[in-house]
JSON list of C-alpha atoms in Angstrom, two decimals:
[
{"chain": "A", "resi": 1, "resn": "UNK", "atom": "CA", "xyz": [60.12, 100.94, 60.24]},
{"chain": "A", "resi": 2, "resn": "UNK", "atom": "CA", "xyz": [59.76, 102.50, 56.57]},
{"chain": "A", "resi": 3, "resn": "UNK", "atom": "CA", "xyz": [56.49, 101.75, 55.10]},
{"chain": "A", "resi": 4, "resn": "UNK", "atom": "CA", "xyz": [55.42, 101.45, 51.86]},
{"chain": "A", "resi": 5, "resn": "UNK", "atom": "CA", "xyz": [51.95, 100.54, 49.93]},
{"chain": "A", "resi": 6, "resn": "UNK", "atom": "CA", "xyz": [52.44, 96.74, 50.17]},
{"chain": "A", "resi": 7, "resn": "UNK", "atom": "CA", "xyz": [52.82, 97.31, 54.11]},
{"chain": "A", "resi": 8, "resn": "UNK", "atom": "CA", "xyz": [50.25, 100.20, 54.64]},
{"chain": "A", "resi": 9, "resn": "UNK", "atom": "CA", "xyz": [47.90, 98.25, 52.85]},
{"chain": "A", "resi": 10, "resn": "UNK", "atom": "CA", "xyz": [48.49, 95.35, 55.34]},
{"chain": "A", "resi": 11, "resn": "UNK", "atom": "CA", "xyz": [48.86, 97.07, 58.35]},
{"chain": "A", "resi": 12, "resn": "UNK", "atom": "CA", "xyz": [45.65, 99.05, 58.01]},
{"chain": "A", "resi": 13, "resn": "UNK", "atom": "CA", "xyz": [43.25, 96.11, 56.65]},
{"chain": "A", "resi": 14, "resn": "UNK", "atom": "CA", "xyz": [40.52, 96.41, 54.02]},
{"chain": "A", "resi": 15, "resn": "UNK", "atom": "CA", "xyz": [38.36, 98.83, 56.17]},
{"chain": "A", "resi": 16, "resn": "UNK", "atom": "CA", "xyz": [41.01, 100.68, 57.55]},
{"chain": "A", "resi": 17, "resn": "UNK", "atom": "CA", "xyz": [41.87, 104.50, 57.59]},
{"chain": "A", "resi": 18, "resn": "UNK", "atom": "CA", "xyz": [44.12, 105.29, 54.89]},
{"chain": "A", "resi": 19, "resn": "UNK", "atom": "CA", "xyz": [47.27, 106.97, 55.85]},
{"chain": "A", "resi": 20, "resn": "UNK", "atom": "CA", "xyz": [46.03, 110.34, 54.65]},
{"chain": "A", "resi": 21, "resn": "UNK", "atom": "CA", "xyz": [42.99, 110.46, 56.05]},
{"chain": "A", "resi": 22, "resn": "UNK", "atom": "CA", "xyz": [44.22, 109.46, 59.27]},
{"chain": "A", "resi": 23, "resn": "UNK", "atom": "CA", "xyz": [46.83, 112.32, 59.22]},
{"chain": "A", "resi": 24, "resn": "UNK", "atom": "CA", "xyz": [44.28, 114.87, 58.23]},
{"chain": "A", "resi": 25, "resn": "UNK", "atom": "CA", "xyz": [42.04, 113.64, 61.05]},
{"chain": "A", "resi": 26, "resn": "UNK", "atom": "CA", "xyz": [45.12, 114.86, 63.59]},
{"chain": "A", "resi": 27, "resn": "UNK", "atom": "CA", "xyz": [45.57, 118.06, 62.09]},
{"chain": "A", "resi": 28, "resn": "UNK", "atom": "CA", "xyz": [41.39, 118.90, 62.51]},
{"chain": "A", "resi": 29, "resn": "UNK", "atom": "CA", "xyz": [42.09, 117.58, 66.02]},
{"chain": "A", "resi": 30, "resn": "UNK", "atom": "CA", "xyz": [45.18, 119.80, 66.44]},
{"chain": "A", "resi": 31, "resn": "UNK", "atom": "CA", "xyz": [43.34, 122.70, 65.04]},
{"chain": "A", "resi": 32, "resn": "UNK", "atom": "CA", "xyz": [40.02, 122.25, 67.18]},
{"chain": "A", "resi": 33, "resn": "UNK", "atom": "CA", "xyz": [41.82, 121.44, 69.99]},
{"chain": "A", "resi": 34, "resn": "UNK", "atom": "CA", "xyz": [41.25, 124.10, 73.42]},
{"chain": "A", "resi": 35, "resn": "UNK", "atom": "CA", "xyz": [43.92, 122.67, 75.62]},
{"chain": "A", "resi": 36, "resn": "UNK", "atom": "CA", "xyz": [47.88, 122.21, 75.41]},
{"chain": "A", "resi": 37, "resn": "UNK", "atom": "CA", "xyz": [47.95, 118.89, 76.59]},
{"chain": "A", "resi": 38, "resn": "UNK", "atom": "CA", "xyz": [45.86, 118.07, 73.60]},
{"chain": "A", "resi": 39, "resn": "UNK", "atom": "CA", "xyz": [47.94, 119.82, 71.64]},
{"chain": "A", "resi": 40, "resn": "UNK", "atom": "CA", "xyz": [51.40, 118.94, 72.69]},
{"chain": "A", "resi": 41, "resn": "UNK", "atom": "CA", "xyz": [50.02, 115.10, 72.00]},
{"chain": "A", "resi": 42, "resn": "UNK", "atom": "CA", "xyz": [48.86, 115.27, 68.40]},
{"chain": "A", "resi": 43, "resn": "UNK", "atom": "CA", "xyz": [52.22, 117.21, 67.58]},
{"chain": "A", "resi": 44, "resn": "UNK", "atom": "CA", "xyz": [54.06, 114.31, 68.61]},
{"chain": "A", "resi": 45, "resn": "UNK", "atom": "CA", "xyz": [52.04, 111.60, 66.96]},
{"chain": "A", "resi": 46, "resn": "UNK", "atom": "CA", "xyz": [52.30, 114.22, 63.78]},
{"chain": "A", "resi": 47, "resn": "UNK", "atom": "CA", "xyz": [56.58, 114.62, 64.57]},
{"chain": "A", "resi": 48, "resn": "UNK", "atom": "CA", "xyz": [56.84, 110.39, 64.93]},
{"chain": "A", "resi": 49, "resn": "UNK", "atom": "CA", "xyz": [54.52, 110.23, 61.05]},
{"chain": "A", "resi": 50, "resn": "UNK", "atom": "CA", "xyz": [57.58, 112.85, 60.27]},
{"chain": "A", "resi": 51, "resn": "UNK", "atom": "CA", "xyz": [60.45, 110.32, 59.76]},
{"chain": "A", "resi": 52, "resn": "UNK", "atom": "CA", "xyz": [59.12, 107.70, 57.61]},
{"chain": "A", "resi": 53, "resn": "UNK", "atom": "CA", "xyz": [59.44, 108.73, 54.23]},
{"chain": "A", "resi": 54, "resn": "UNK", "atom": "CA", "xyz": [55.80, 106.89, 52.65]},
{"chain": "A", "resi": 55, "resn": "UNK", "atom": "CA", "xyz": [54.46, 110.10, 54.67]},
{"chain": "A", "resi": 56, "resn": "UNK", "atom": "CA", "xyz": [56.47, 113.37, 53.03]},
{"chain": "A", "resi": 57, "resn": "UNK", "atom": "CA", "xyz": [53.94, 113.68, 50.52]},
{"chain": "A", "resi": 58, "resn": "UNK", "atom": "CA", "xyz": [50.77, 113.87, 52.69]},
{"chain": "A", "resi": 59, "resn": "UNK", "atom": "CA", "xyz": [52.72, 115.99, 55.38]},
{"chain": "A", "resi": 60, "resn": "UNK", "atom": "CA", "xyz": [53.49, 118.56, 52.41]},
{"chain": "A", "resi": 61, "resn": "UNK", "atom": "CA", "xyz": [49.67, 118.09, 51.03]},
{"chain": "A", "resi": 62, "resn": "UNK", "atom": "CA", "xyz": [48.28, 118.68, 54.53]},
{"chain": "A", "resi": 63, "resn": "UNK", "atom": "CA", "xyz": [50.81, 121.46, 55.37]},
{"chain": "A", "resi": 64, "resn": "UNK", "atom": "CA", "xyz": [52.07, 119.48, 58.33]},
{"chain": "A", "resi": 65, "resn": "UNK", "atom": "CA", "xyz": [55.10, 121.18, 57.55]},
{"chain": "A", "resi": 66, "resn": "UNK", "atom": "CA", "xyz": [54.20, 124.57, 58.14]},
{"chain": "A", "resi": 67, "resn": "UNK", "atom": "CA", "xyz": [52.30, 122.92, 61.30]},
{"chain": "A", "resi": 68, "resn": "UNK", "atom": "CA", "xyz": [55.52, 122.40, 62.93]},
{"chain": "A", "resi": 69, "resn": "UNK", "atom": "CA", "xyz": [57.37, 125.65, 62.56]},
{"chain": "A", "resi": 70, "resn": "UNK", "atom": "CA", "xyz": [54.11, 127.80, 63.60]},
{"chain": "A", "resi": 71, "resn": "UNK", "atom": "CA", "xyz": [54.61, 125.48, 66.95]},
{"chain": "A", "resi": 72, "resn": "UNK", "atom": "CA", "xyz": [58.30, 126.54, 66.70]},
{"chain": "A", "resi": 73, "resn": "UNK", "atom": "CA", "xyz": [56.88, 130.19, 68.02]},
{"chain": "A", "resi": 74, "resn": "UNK", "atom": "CA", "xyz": [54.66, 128.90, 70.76]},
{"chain": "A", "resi": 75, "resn": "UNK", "atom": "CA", "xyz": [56.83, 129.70, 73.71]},
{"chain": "A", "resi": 76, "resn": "UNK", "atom": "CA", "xyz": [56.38, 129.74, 76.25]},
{"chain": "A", "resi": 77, "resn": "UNK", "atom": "CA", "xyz": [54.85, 126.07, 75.92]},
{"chain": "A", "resi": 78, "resn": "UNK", "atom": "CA", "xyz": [58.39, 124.41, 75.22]},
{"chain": "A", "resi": 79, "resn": "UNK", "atom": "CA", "xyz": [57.36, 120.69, 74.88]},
{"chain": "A", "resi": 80, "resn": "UNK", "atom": "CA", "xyz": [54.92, 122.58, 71.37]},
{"chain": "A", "resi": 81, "resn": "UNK", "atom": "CA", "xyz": [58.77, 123.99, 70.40]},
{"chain": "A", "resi": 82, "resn": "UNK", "atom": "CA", "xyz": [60.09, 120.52, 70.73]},
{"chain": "A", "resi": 83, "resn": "UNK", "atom": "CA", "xyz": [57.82, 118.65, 69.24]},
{"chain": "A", "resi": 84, "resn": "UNK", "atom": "CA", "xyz": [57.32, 120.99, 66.17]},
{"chain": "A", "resi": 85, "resn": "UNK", "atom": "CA", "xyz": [61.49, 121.00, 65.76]},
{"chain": "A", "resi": 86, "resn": "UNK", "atom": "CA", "xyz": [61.55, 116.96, 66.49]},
{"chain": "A", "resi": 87, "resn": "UNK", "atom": "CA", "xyz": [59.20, 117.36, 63.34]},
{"chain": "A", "resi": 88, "resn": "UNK", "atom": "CA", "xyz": [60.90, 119.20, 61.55]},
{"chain": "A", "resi": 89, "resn": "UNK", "atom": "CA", "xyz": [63.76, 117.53, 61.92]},
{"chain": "A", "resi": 90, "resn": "UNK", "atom": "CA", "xyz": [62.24, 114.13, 61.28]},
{"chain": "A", "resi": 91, "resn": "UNK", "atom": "CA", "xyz": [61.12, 115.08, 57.98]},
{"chain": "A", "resi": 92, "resn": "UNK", "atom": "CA", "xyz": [63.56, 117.75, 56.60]},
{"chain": "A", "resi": 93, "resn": "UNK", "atom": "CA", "xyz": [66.43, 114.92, 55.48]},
{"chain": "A", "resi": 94, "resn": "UNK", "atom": "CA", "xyz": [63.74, 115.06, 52.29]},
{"chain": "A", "resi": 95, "resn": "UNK", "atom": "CA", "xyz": [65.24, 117.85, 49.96]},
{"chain": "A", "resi": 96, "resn": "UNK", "atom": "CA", "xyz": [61.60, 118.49, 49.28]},
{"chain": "A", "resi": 97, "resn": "UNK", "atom": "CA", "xyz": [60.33, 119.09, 53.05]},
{"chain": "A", "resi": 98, "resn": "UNK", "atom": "CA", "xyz": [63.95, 120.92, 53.66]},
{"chain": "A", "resi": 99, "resn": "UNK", "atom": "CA", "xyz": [63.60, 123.30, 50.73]},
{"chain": "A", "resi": 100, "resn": "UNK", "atom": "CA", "xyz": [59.61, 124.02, 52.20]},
{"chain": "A", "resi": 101, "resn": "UNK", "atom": "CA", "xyz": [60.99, 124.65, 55.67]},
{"chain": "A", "resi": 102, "resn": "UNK", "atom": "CA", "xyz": [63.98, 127.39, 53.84]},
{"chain": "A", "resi": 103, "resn": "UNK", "atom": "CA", "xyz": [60.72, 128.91, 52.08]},
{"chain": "A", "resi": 104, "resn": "UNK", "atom": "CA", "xyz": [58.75, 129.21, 54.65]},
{"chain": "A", "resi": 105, "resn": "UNK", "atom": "CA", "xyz": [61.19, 130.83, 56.89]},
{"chain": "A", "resi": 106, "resn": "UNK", "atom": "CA", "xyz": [62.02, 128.07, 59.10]},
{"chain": "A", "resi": 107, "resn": "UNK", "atom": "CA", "xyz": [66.09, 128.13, 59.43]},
{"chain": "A", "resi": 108, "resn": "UNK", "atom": "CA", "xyz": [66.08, 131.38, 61.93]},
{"chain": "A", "resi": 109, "resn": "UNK", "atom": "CA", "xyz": [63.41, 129.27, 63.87]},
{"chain": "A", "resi": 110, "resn": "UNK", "atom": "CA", "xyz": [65.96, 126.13, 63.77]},
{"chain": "A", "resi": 111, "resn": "UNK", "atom": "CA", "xyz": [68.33, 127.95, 65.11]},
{"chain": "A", "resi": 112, "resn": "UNK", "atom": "CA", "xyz": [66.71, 129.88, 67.66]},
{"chain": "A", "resi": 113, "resn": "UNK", "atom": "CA", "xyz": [66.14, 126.39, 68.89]},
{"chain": "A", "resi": 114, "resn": "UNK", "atom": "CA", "xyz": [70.12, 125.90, 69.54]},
{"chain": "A", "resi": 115, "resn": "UNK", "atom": "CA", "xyz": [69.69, 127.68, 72.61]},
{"chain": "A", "resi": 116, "resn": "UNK", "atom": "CA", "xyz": [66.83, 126.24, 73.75]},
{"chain": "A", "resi": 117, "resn": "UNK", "atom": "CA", "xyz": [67.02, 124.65, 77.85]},
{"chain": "A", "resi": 118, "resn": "UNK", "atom": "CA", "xyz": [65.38, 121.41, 76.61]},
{"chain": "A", "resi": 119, "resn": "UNK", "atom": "CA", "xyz": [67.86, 118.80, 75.69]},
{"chain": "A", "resi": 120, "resn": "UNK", "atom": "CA", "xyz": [65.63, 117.30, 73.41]},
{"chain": "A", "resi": 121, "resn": "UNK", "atom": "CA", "xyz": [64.96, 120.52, 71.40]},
{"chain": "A", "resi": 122, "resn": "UNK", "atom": "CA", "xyz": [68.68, 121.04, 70.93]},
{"chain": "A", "resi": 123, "resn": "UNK", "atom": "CA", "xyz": [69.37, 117.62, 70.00]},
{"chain": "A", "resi": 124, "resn": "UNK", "atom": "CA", "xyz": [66.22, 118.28, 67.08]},
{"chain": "A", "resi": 125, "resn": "UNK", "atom": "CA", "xyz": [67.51, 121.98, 65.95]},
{"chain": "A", "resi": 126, "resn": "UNK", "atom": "CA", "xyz": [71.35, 120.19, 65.89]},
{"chain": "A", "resi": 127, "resn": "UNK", "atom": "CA", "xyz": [69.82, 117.66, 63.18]},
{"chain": "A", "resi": 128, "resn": "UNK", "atom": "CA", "xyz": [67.43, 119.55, 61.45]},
{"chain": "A", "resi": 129, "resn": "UNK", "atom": "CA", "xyz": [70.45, 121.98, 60.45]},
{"chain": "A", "resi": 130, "resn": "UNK", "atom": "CA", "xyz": [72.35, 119.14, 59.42]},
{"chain": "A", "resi": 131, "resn": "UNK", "atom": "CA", "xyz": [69.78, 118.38, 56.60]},
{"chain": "A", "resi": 132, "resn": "UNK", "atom": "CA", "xyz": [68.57, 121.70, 55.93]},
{"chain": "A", "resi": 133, "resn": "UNK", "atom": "CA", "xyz": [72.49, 123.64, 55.59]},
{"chain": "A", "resi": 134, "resn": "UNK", "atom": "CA", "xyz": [73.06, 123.70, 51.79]},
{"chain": "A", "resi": 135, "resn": "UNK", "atom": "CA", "xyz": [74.26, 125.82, 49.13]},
{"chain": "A", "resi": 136, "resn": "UNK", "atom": "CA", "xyz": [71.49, 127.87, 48.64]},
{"chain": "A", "resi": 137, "resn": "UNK", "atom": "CA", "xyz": [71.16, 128.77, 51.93]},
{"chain": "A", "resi": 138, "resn": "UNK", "atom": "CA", "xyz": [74.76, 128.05, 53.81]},
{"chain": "A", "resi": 139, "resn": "UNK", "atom": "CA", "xyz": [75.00, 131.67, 54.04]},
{"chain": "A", "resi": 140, "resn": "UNK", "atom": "CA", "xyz": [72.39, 132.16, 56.07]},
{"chain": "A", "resi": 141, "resn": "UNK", "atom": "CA", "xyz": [72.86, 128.73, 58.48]},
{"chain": "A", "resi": 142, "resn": "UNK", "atom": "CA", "xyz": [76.69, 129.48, 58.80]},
{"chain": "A", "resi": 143, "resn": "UNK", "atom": "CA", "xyz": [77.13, 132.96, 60.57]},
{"chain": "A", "resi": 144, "resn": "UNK", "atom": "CA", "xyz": [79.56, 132.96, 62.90]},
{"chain": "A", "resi": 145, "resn": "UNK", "atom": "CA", "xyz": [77.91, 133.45, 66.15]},
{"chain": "A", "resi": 146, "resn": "UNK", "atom": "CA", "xyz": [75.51, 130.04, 64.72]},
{"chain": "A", "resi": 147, "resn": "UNK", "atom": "CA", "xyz": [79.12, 128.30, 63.98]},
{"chain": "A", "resi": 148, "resn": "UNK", "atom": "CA", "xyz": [80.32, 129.09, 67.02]},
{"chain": "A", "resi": 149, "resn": "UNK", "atom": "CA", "xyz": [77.15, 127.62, 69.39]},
{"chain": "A", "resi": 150, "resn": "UNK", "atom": "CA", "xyz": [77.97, 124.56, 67.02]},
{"chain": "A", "resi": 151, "resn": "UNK", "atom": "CA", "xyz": [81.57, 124.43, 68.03]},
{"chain": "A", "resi": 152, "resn": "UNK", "atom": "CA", "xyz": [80.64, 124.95, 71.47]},
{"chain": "A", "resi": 153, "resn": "UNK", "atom": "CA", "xyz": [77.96, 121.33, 71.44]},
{"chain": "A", "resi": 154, "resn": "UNK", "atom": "CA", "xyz": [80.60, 119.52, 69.85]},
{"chain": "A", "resi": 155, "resn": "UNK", "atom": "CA", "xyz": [83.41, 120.51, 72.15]},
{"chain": "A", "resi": 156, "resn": "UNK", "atom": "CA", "xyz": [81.04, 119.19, 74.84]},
{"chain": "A", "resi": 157, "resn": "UNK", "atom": "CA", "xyz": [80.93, 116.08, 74.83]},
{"chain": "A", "resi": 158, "resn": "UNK", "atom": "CA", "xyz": [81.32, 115.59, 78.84]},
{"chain": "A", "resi": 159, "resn": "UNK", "atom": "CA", "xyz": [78.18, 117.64, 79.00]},
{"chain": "A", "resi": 160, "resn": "UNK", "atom": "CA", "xyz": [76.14, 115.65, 76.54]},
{"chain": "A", "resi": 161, "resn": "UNK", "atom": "CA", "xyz": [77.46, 113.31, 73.80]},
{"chain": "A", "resi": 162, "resn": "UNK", "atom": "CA", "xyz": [74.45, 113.47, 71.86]},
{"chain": "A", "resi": 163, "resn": "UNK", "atom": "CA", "xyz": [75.17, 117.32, 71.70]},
{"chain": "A", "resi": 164, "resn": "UNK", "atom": "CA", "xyz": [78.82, 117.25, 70.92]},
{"chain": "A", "resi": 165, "resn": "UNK", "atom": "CA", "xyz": [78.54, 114.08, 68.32]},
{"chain": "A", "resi": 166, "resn": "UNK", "atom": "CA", "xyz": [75.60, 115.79, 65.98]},
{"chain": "A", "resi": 167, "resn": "UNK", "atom": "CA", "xyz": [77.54, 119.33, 65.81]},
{"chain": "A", "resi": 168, "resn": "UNK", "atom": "CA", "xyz": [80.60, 117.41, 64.77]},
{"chain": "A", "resi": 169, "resn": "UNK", "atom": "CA", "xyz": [78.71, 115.62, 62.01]},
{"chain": "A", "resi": 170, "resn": "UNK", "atom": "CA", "xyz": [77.72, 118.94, 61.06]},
{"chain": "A", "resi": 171, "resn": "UNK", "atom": "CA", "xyz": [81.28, 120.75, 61.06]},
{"chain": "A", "resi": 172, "resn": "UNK", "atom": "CA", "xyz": [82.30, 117.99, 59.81]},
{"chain": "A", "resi": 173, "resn": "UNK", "atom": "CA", "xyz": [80.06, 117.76, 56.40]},
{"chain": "A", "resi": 174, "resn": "UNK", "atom": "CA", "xyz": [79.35, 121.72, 56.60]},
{"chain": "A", "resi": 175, "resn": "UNK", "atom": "CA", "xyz": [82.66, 123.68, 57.62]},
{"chain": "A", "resi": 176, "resn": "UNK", "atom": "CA", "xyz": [85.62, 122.73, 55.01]},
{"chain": "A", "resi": 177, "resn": "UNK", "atom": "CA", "xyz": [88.23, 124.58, 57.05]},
{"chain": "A", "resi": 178, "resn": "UNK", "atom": "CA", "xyz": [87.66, 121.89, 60.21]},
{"chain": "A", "resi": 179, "resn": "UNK", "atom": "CA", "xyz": [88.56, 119.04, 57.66]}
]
């Protein structure tokens, strides 16, 4: 569910942690942090924050954003990819958090995740390329070999609807000549 200030407000109480605060308190945990496990856990709490949009602004102030594509390069430790793509794709439908990820030099990262063996990181890289492919940077999403990894997912649908129904959205909004 969306929150707002009305909601936060209730949800957290008079003494509670506001939402900033809170967030920053998971990104000093993620950066102290020794082990993976650790890790892999507060990058999923960060990746569900992601989606709501009351959050865009502290996950740009706290540089959540940039969070999530450095655990784009943490293979081998796949479940830190997927998490930091699921984030990315969470909060990249904001033109905002899509033009930071483009800045920062996360597209080649998002689709580096296409081939990825984890369903879920596919599924991620599939949406966040949805959001992020405009036309400042079309040119660099639409290549042919990424095209054609996207026409293979959506002619696949036996293998995994999920695959095949997000790459047709995206031919479908992205590639005029399919219409």
């Amino acid at each position: 569910m969306f929150t707002n200030n009305q909601r936060q407000e209730e949800r957290t109480g008079k003494y509670g942690t506001p939402r900033v605060q809170y967030l920053q308190e998971l990104v000093s945990r993620f950066q102290n942090a020794s082990d993976e496990e650790t890790k892999e856990q507060i990058v999923a709490n960060l990746a569900n924050f992601a989606y709501d949009p009351y959050n865009y602004t502290f996950l740009r102030q706290l540089n959540v954003i940039e969070l999530f594509l450095d655990c784009m390069t943490e293979e081998p430790n796949e479940r830190l990819v997927e998490f930091g793509v699921g984030g990315i794709c969470n909060c990249c439908a904001d033109p905002a958090n899509a033009a930071l990820v483009t800045q920062s030099g996360g597209i080649p990262l998002v689709i580096q995740c296409l081939s990825s063996p984890v369903r879920n990181t596919v599924n991620y890289s599939l949406g966040a390329l949805y959001y992020l492919c405009n036309a400042s940077n079309k040119k660099e999403i639409l290549k042919p070999e990424v095209v054609d990894v996207i026409k293979r997912y959506a002619a696949a649908g036996e293998v995994s609807v999920s695959f095949s129904n997000l790459a047709q959205a995206f031919l479908d909004k992205h590639i005029s000549d399919l219409k």
